[in-house]
Amino acid sequence: MVEAIWTTTEKDGRITVHLIDQRELPTREIDVPCRTHKEMADAIREMVVRGAPAIGISAAFGIALGAQEDLAPSDGLSFSSYMEEVALTIGQTRPTAVNLFWAIERMRPVWQKIASHPSRERTRILFAEAQAIKDDDIQRNRKIGTHGQALLPSKATVLTHCNAGALATGGYGTALGVIRGAVEAGKSVSVFADETRPYLQGARLTAYELAADGIPTTLITDSMAAMVMSQGRIDAVIVGADRIAANGDTANKVGTYGLSVLAREHGIPFYVAAPFSTIDPRTPNGQAIPIEERSAREVTHAGERRMAPEGISVYNPAFDVTPARNISAIITERGVFRPQELSDYLSSASSQEPVSQA
Ligand SMILES: CSC[C@H]1O[C@H](OP(=O)(O)O)[C@H](O)[C@@H]1O
């Protein structure tokens, strides 16, 4: 299965973090090495790597890269201050996926605890923590797959939006994890994948992943989803998430909200699949979720080709918010929750995940 993020150790013992350039898939598999936290920050901002859990994992590795740099002070107090600057640089890259802030919150006590340790030991421990976050995410995704597949009939056609697969996570995927879990459980699953304008995560990434898995997949434009649902061809809509608020409102790739309205209209279950690192108890509801707006060029151009006249106004929100009332269930590694059940669980659970600072 394709990996979004991996590491290598150089002859001098330094670790390089590698990203597959998701802007170039599916036609080119380009390795982008990151050796500094600023290179990692640029990679997240430019969507070399994307997808909420993958962004969190990349942020964690970015923190470790910061500690590895020659600029990292040796004394503890200066190191802690330097690492806060590293975290700020990484934290300013993309505002919506709470996993970015979750990962920084997970790494902060680690760097604070070892601030006075020798540099090589600090670096080793921080890279080990980042690797643990990645490995843990894969296990969480497999649990999401196991819990989610039980919701699907033995022969199911699923519509999905954007890419919530191995490329968006540590591996295996969330929405695609449910699809993979169903296939592994012996169910017959076929998929309709929205192309997902403007970045085309569906056409370029989801189709790429599912083709490699041999899972029957039909690519449609975003505007075709309504017709496909009206034809009675969809048993469930399953999407990922970038931030789930305390009341279950969910931010995900733009176009998700519209799918949820269509699913309600057609009586089709609408599922969100996400790990608890995407759930943010500190964000009370969808209105409080910061929605990233990206460049006009993503809309006006297809690669280098201009598709709209110069000077036209463009609105390019990367996400929208699906209200909890449109969500049939939220599939997590801890089980399947109706939105209200999740809200109740969050207010009662003692072991809440580190929360965002955003
Ligand atoms: C497994 S969560 C993936 C989630 O992230 C995507 O956003 P982006 O590609 O802009 O990082 C999209 O919202 C996916 O559902």
Short mmCIF file of C-alpha atoms and ligand atoms in Angstrom, two decimals:
data_model
loop_
_atom_site.label_atom_id
_atom_site.label_comp_id
_atom_site.label_asym_id
_atom_site.label_seq_id
_atom_site.Cartn_x
_atom_site.Cartn_y
_atom_site.Cartn_z
CA MET A 1 0.00 0.00 0.00
CA VAL A 2 1.32 3.45 -0.90
CA GLU A 3 2.93 5.42 1.93
CA ALA A 4 2.60 9.19 2.27
CA ILE A 5 5.50 9.54 4.72
CA TRP A 6 8.63 7.52 5.51
CA THR A 7 12.12 8.06 6.90
CA THR A 8 15.68 7.09 6.03
CA THR A 9 18.85 7.38 8.08
CA GLU A 10 21.83 9.03 6.41
CA LYS A 11 25.47 7.93 6.79
CA ASP A 12 26.03 10.62 9.44
CA GLY A 13 23.08 9.29 11.45
CA ARG A 14 20.74 12.13 10.55
CA ILE A 15 17.18 11.22 9.66
CA THR A 16 15.52 12.42 6.48
CA VAL A 17 11.72 12.45 6.28
CA HIS A 18 10.41 11.58 2.84
CA LEU A 19 7.03 12.54 1.39
CA ILE A 20 5.49 11.28 -1.80
CA ASP A 21 4.53 14.43 -3.73
CA GLN A 22 0.76 14.10 -3.82
CA ARG A 23 0.53 17.02 -6.25
CA GLU A 24 2.19 14.83 -8.88
CA LEU A 25 0.17 11.60 -8.37
CA PRO A 26 -1.05 9.55 -10.13
CA THR A 27 1.20 10.20 -13.10
CA ARG A 28 4.50 10.65 -11.24
CA GLU A 29 5.73 9.18 -7.97
CA ILE A 30 8.14 11.89 -6.76
CA ASP A 31 10.00 11.61 -3.45
CA VAL A 32 10.30 14.92 -1.60
CA PRO A 33 12.98 14.73 1.13
CA CYS A 34 12.55 17.00 4.15
CA ARG A 35 15.63 17.73 6.27
CA THR A 36 14.44 20.80 8.18
CA HIS A 37 11.26 21.84 9.92
CA LYS A 38 10.83 24.67 7.41
CA GLU A 39 10.98 22.24 4.51
CA MET A 40 8.30 20.18 6.25
CA ALA A 41 6.19 23.28 6.90
CA ASP A 42 6.42 24.23 3.22
CA ALA A 43 5.43 20.69 2.22
CA ILE A 44 2.32 20.80 4.41
CA ARG A 45 1.34 24.31 3.25
CA GLU A 46 1.83 23.43 -0.46
CA MET A 47 -0.04 20.11 -0.04
CA VAL A 48 2.87 17.92 -0.99
CA VAL A 49 1.41 15.93 1.89
CA ARG A 50 -2.25 16.39 2.81
CA GLY A 51 -5.02 14.70 4.70
CA ALA A 52 -5.71 15.41 8.35
CA PRO A 53 -3.90 12.46 10.01
CA ALA A 54 -1.03 12.65 7.51
CA ILE A 55 -0.70 16.36 8.28
CA GLY A 56 -0.51 15.53 11.99
CA ILE A 57 2.13 12.87 11.42
CA SER A 58 4.10 15.25 9.18
CA ALA A 59 3.90 17.93 11.86
CA ALA A 60 5.29 15.49 14.42
CA PHE A 61 8.19 14.62 12.12
CA GLY A 62 8.66 18.33 11.45
CA ILE A 63 9.10 18.90 15.18
CA ALA A 64 11.72 16.13 15.27
CA LEU A 65 13.50 17.62 12.24
CA GLY A 66 13.64 20.94 14.08
CA ALA A 67 15.35 19.31 17.03
CA GLN A 68 17.86 17.67 14.67
CA GLU A 69 18.96 20.94 13.06
CA ASP A 70 22.32 22.49 13.93
CA LEU A 71 20.40 25.60 15.03
CA ALA A 72 18.87 23.66 17.96
CA PRO A 73 20.43 25.13 21.15
CA SER A 74 22.17 22.73 23.52
CA ASP A 75 20.94 24.27 26.76
CA GLY A 76 17.49 23.24 27.94
CA LEU A 77 15.82 26.63 28.32
CA SER A 78 16.93 27.89 24.91
CA PHE A 79 15.99 24.55 23.34
CA SER A 80 12.44 24.75 24.69
CA SER A 81 12.10 28.29 23.38
CA TYR A 82 13.54 27.27 20.00
CA MET A 83 11.13 24.34 19.78
CA GLU A 84 8.18 26.64 20.41
CA GLU A 85 9.31 28.62 17.35
CA VAL A 86 9.56 25.38 15.38
CA ALA A 87 6.04 24.45 16.50
CA LEU A 88 4.73 27.90 15.55
CA THR A 89 6.18 27.64 12.05
CA ILE A 90 4.54 24.25 11.56
CA GLY A 91 1.30 25.27 13.29
CA GLN A 92 0.82 28.20 10.91
CA THR A 93 0.70 26.04 7.77
CA ARG A 94 -2.96 24.93 7.52
CA PRO A 95 -5.68 25.90 10.04
CA THR A 96 -8.51 23.39 9.64
CA ALA A 97 -7.19 19.88 10.29
CA VAL A 98 -7.02 19.65 14.07
CA ASN A 99 -4.55 16.74 13.80
CA LEU A 100 -1.82 19.29 13.12
CA PHE A 101 -2.37 20.89 16.53
CA TRP A 102 -3.08 17.55 18.18
CA ALA A 103 0.35 16.30 17.05
CA ILE A 104 2.14 19.43 18.29
CA GLU A 105 0.37 19.05 21.66
CA ARG A 106 1.51 15.43 21.77
CA MET A 107 5.13 16.35 20.99
CA ARG A 108 5.40 19.38 23.30
CA PRO A 109 5.67 17.51 26.66
CA VAL A 110 8.22 15.18 25.08
CA TRP A 111 10.58 17.96 23.98
CA GLN A 112 10.05 19.82 27.25
CA LYS A 113 10.96 16.73 29.28
CA ILE A 114 14.20 16.09 27.37
CA ALA A 115 15.22 19.73 26.74
CA SER A 116 18.43 19.35 28.76
CA HIS A 117 19.38 15.98 27.29
CA PRO A 118 22.24 15.64 24.77
CA SER A 119 21.19 16.68 21.28
CA ARG A 120 21.48 13.24 19.69
CA GLU A 121 19.29 11.76 22.45
CA ARG A 122 16.70 14.53 22.10
CA THR A 123 16.55 13.91 18.37
CA ARG A 124 16.27 10.15 18.75
CA ILE A 125 13.43 10.41 21.25
CA LEU A 126 11.47 12.94 19.19
CA PHE A 127 11.78 10.92 16.00
CA ALA A 128 10.69 7.84 17.95
CA GLU A 129 7.60 9.72 19.17
CA ALA A 130 6.75 10.86 15.65
CA GLN A 131 7.15 7.31 14.36
CA ALA A 132 4.91 6.08 17.19
CA ILE A 133 2.24 8.58 16.13
CA LYS A 134 2.43 7.23 12.59
CA ASP A 135 2.33 3.57 13.66
CA ASP A 136 -0.49 4.28 16.11
CA ASP A 137 -2.50 5.99 13.36
CA ILE A 138 -2.31 2.91 11.16
CA GLN A 139 -3.65 0.75 14.00
CA ARG A 140 -6.42 3.27 14.63
CA ASN A 141 -7.34 3.17 10.94
CA ARG A 142 -7.59 -0.61 10.99
CA LYS A 143 -9.94 -0.39 13.98
CA ILE A 144 -12.00 2.21 12.11
CA GLY A 145 -12.15 -0.27 9.24
CA THR A 146 -13.32 -3.06 11.51
CA HIS A 147 -16.01 -0.99 13.21
CA GLY A 148 -17.14 0.69 10.01
CA GLN A 149 -17.38 -2.35 7.78
CA ALA A 150 -20.10 -3.79 10.03
CA LEU A 151 -22.36 -0.95 8.85
CA LEU A 152 -22.17 -2.07 5.22
CA PRO A 153 -24.26 -4.79 3.57
CA SER A 154 -22.52 -7.85 2.18
CA LYS A 155 -22.73 -6.28 -1.30
CA ALA A 156 -22.27 -2.53 -1.03
CA THR A 157 -21.74 0.45 -3.30
CA VAL A 158 -20.14 3.34 -1.48
CA LEU A 159 -19.74 6.94 -2.58
CA THR A 160 -16.74 8.79 -1.19
CA HIS A 161 -15.36 12.30 -1.56
CA CYS A 162 -11.79 13.54 -1.64
CA ASN A 163 -9.13 11.14 -0.39
CA ALA A 164 -9.29 9.65 3.07
CA GLY A 165 -7.01 6.74 2.31
CA ALA A 166 -3.47 5.65 3.02
CA LEU A 167 -2.19 8.86 1.42
CA ALA A 168 -4.16 10.96 3.92
CA THR A 169 -3.06 9.01 6.99
CA GLY A 170 -0.25 6.94 8.39
CA GLY A 171 -1.54 4.16 6.15
CA TYR A 172 -4.71 2.11 5.42
CA GLY A 173 -7.05 5.13 5.60
CA THR A 174 -10.20 6.21 7.35
CA ALA A 175 -13.05 6.31 4.82
CA LEU A 176 -11.00 4.03 2.57
CA GLY A 177 -10.14 2.07 5.71
CA VAL A 178 -13.83 1.21 6.08
CA ILE A 179 -13.92 0.13 2.44
CA ARG A 180 -10.75 -1.94 2.87
CA GLY A 181 -12.12 -3.41 6.11
CA ALA A 182 -15.29 -4.48 4.33
CA VAL A 183 -13.35 -6.13 1.52
CA GLU A 184 -11.13 -7.90 4.06
CA ALA A 185 -14.31 -9.08 5.82
CA GLY A 186 -15.32 -10.75 2.56
CA LYS A 187 -17.88 -8.20 1.45
CA SER A 188 -18.32 -7.19 -2.17
CA VAL A 189 -17.65 -3.45 -2.32
CA SER A 190 -17.62 -1.09 -5.26
CA VAL A 191 -16.99 2.62 -5.05
CA PHE A 192 -18.08 5.83 -6.73
CA ALA A 193 -15.30 8.38 -6.21
CA ASP A 194 -16.00 12.08 -6.57
CA GLU A 195 -13.16 13.74 -8.46
CA THR A 196 -13.21 16.50 -5.80
CA ARG A 197 -12.44 19.80 -7.44
CA PRO A 198 -10.24 21.80 -7.39
CA TYR A 199 -7.28 19.74 -6.09
CA LEU A 200 -8.79 16.50 -7.45
CA GLN A 201 -7.91 14.28 -4.50
CA GLY A 202 -10.61 11.84 -5.60
CA ALA A 203 -9.60 11.53 -9.24
CA ARG A 204 -5.87 11.58 -8.60
CA LEU A 205 -5.49 9.90 -5.19
CA THR A 206 -8.54 7.81 -4.23
CA ALA A 207 -8.82 6.33 -7.70
CA TYR A 208 -5.07 5.65 -7.61
CA GLU A 209 -5.30 3.85 -4.26
CA LEU A 210 -8.42 1.81 -5.04
CA ALA A 211 -7.18 0.81 -8.48
CA ALA A 212 -4.02 -0.50 -6.84
CA ASP A 213 -6.20 -2.48 -4.41
CA GLY A 214 -8.29 -3.89 -7.24
CA ILE A 215 -11.48 -2.44 -5.73
CA PRO A 216 -14.00 -1.62 -8.50
CA THR A 217 -14.16 2.17 -8.65
CA THR A 218 -16.10 4.56 -10.87
CA LEU A 219 -14.85 8.12 -11.10
CA ILE A 220 -17.51 10.82 -11.32
CA THR A 221 -17.43 14.57 -11.32
CA ASP A 222 -18.70 16.19 -8.13
CA SER A 223 -21.84 17.39 -9.92
CA MET A 224 -22.83 13.80 -10.84
CA ALA A 225 -23.24 12.62 -7.22
CA ALA A 226 -26.90 13.72 -7.06
CA MET A 227 -27.83 11.76 -10.19
CA VAL A 228 -26.02 8.63 -9.04
CA MET A 229 -27.86 8.78 -5.72
CA SER A 230 -31.20 9.38 -7.45
CA GLN A 231 -30.60 6.23 -9.52
CA GLY A 232 -30.56 4.21 -6.28
CA ARG A 233 -26.98 3.08 -6.88
CA ILE A 234 -25.47 4.14 -3.53
CA ASP A 235 -25.81 2.20 -0.27
CA ALA A 236 -23.75 4.58 1.83
CA VAL A 237 -21.70 7.75 1.66
CA ILE A 238 -18.44 7.53 3.63
CA VAL A 239 -16.09 10.48 4.01
CA GLY A 240 -13.11 11.47 6.15
CA ALA A 241 -12.83 14.50 8.38
CA ASP A 242 -10.45 17.30 9.20
CA ARG A 243 -12.03 18.42 12.44
CA ILE A 244 -15.02 17.05 14.33
CA ALA A 245 -16.43 19.55 16.82
CA ALA A 246 -17.72 18.62 20.26
CA ASN A 247 -21.32 18.50 18.98
CA GLY A 248 -20.44 16.30 15.99
CA ASP A 249 -20.43 19.04 13.34
CA THR A 250 -17.69 18.00 10.93
CA ALA A 251 -15.32 19.93 8.69
CA ASN A 252 -14.21 18.03 5.64
CA LYS A 253 -13.26 18.71 2.04
CA VAL A 254 -15.50 21.26 0.39
CA GLY A 255 -18.44 19.50 -1.24
CA THR A 256 -18.99 17.19 1.72
CA TYR A 257 -21.83 19.28 3.13
CA GLY A 258 -23.66 19.13 -0.19
CA LEU A 259 -23.26 15.35 -0.28
CA SER A 260 -24.79 15.12 3.19
CA VAL A 261 -27.85 17.09 2.05
CA LEU A 262 -28.20 14.85 -1.00
CA ALA A 263 -27.83 11.73 1.15
CA ARG A 264 -30.62 12.91 3.46
CA GLU A 265 -32.82 13.66 0.45
CA HIS A 266 -32.29 10.13 -0.86
CA GLY A 267 -32.44 8.30 2.48
CA ILE A 268 -28.82 7.16 2.19
CA PRO A 269 -26.68 6.69 5.35
CA PHE A 270 -23.95 9.34 5.61
CA TYR A 271 -20.90 8.22 7.60
CA VAL A 272 -17.84 10.12 8.77
CA ALA A 273 -14.77 8.01 9.45
CA ALA A 274 -12.06 9.53 11.62
CA PRO A 275 -9.67 8.77 14.48
CA PHE A 276 -10.01 10.56 17.81
CA SER A 277 -7.01 12.70 16.85
CA THR A 278 -9.46 14.45 14.48
CA ILE A 279 -12.03 15.09 17.21
CA ASP A 280 -11.62 18.42 18.97
CA PRO A 281 -13.62 18.77 22.20
CA ARG A 282 -12.35 22.36 22.45
CA THR A 283 -14.21 23.36 19.29
CA PRO A 284 -17.86 23.55 20.39
CA ASN A 285 -19.55 23.44 16.98
CA GLY A 286 -19.03 23.83 13.24
CA GLN A 287 -19.16 27.61 13.25
CA ALA A 288 -16.02 27.62 15.39
CA ILE A 289 -13.97 25.58 12.92
CA PRO A 290 -11.47 27.75 10.98
CA ILE A 291 -11.98 27.14 7.26
CA GLU A 292 -8.86 27.45 5.13
CA GLU A 293 -9.15 29.46 1.93
CA ARG A 294 -6.63 28.58 -0.72
CA SER A 295 -5.29 30.34 -3.80
CA ALA A 296 -7.50 31.38 -6.70
CA ARG A 297 -5.08 29.60 -9.02
CA GLU A 298 -6.27 26.22 -7.74
CA VAL A 299 -9.65 27.06 -9.28
CA THR A 300 -8.66 29.10 -12.34
CA HIS A 301 -5.98 26.71 -13.57
CA ALA A 302 -5.69 23.03 -14.43
CA GLY A 303 -1.98 22.58 -13.95
CA GLU A 304 -0.37 25.27 -16.10
CA ARG A 305 -3.48 25.73 -18.26
CA ARG A 306 -5.66 28.74 -17.45
CA MET A 307 -9.35 27.75 -17.37
CA ALA A 308 -10.91 31.10 -16.37
CA PRO A 309 -10.39 34.69 -17.51
CA GLU A 310 -7.83 36.91 -15.80
CA GLY A 311 -9.24 39.09 -13.07
CA ILE A 312 -12.29 36.94 -12.31
CA SER A 313 -13.19 36.81 -8.62
CA VAL A 314 -12.65 33.40 -7.04
CA TYR A 315 -13.82 31.90 -3.75
CA ASN A 316 -11.81 28.79 -2.81
CA PRO A 317 -12.64 27.42 0.66
CA ALA A 318 -10.82 24.10 1.07
CA PHE A 319 -13.43 22.75 3.49
CA ASP A 320 -17.05 23.03 4.47
CA VAL A 321 -18.96 21.97 7.56
CA THR A 322 -21.52 19.18 7.68
CA PRO A 323 -23.96 19.69 10.55
CA ALA A 324 -24.30 16.80 12.99
CA ARG A 325 -27.97 16.40 12.01
CA ASN A 326 -26.87 15.23 8.55
CA ILE A 327 -24.46 12.61 9.89
CA SER A 328 -25.81 9.10 10.45
CA ALA A 329 -22.76 7.97 12.42
CA ILE A 330 -19.16 8.83 13.17
CA ILE A 331 -16.91 5.79 12.83
CA THR A 332 -13.87 5.89 15.12
CA GLU A 333 -11.25 3.49 16.44
CA ARG A 334 -13.24 3.40 19.69
CA GLY A 335 -16.46 2.42 17.97
CA VAL A 336 -19.38 3.90 16.06
CA PHE A 337 -21.16 6.90 17.55
CA ARG A 338 -24.24 8.82 16.57
CA PRO A 339 -23.26 12.51 16.84
CA GLN A 340 -25.14 13.03 20.09
CA GLU A 341 -23.57 9.86 21.55
CA LEU A 342 -20.13 11.23 20.65
CA SER A 343 -20.94 14.55 22.26
CA ASP A 344 -22.05 12.74 25.44
CA TYR A 345 -18.95 10.52 25.34
CA LEU A 346 -16.62 13.50 25.00
CA SER A 347 -18.16 15.24 27.97
CA SER A 348 -17.82 12.07 30.05
CA ALA A 349 -14.56 10.49 28.75
CA SER A 350 -11.51 10.90 31.05
CA SER A 351 -8.98 9.91 28.38
CA GLN A 352 -9.59 12.73 25.93
CA GLU A 353 -7.01 13.24 23.19
CA PRO A 354 -4.78 16.34 23.48
CA VAL A 355 -6.85 19.18 22.11
CA SER A 356 -6.12 21.88 19.56
CA GLN A 357 -4.67 25.28 20.32
CA ALA A 358 -6.31 26.79 17.25
C1 LIG B 1 -8.29 11.10 6.36
S1 LIG B 1 -8.77 12.71 6.49
C2 LIG B 1 -8.54 13.31 4.88
C3 LIG B 1 -9.23 14.62 4.68
O1 LIG B 1 -8.27 15.65 4.43
C4 LIG B 1 -8.55 16.18 3.14
O2 LIG B 1 -8.24 17.52 3.02
P1 LIG B 1 -6.89 17.95 2.25
O3 LIG B 1 -6.70 17.01 1.10
O4 LIG B 1 -7.16 19.39 1.84
O5 LIG B 1 -5.79 17.86 3.29
C5 LIG B 1 -10.02 15.95 2.97
O6 LIG B 1 -10.79 16.85 3.71
C6 LIG B 1 -10.12 14.54 3.49
O7 LIG B 1 -11.39 14.09 3.79
#
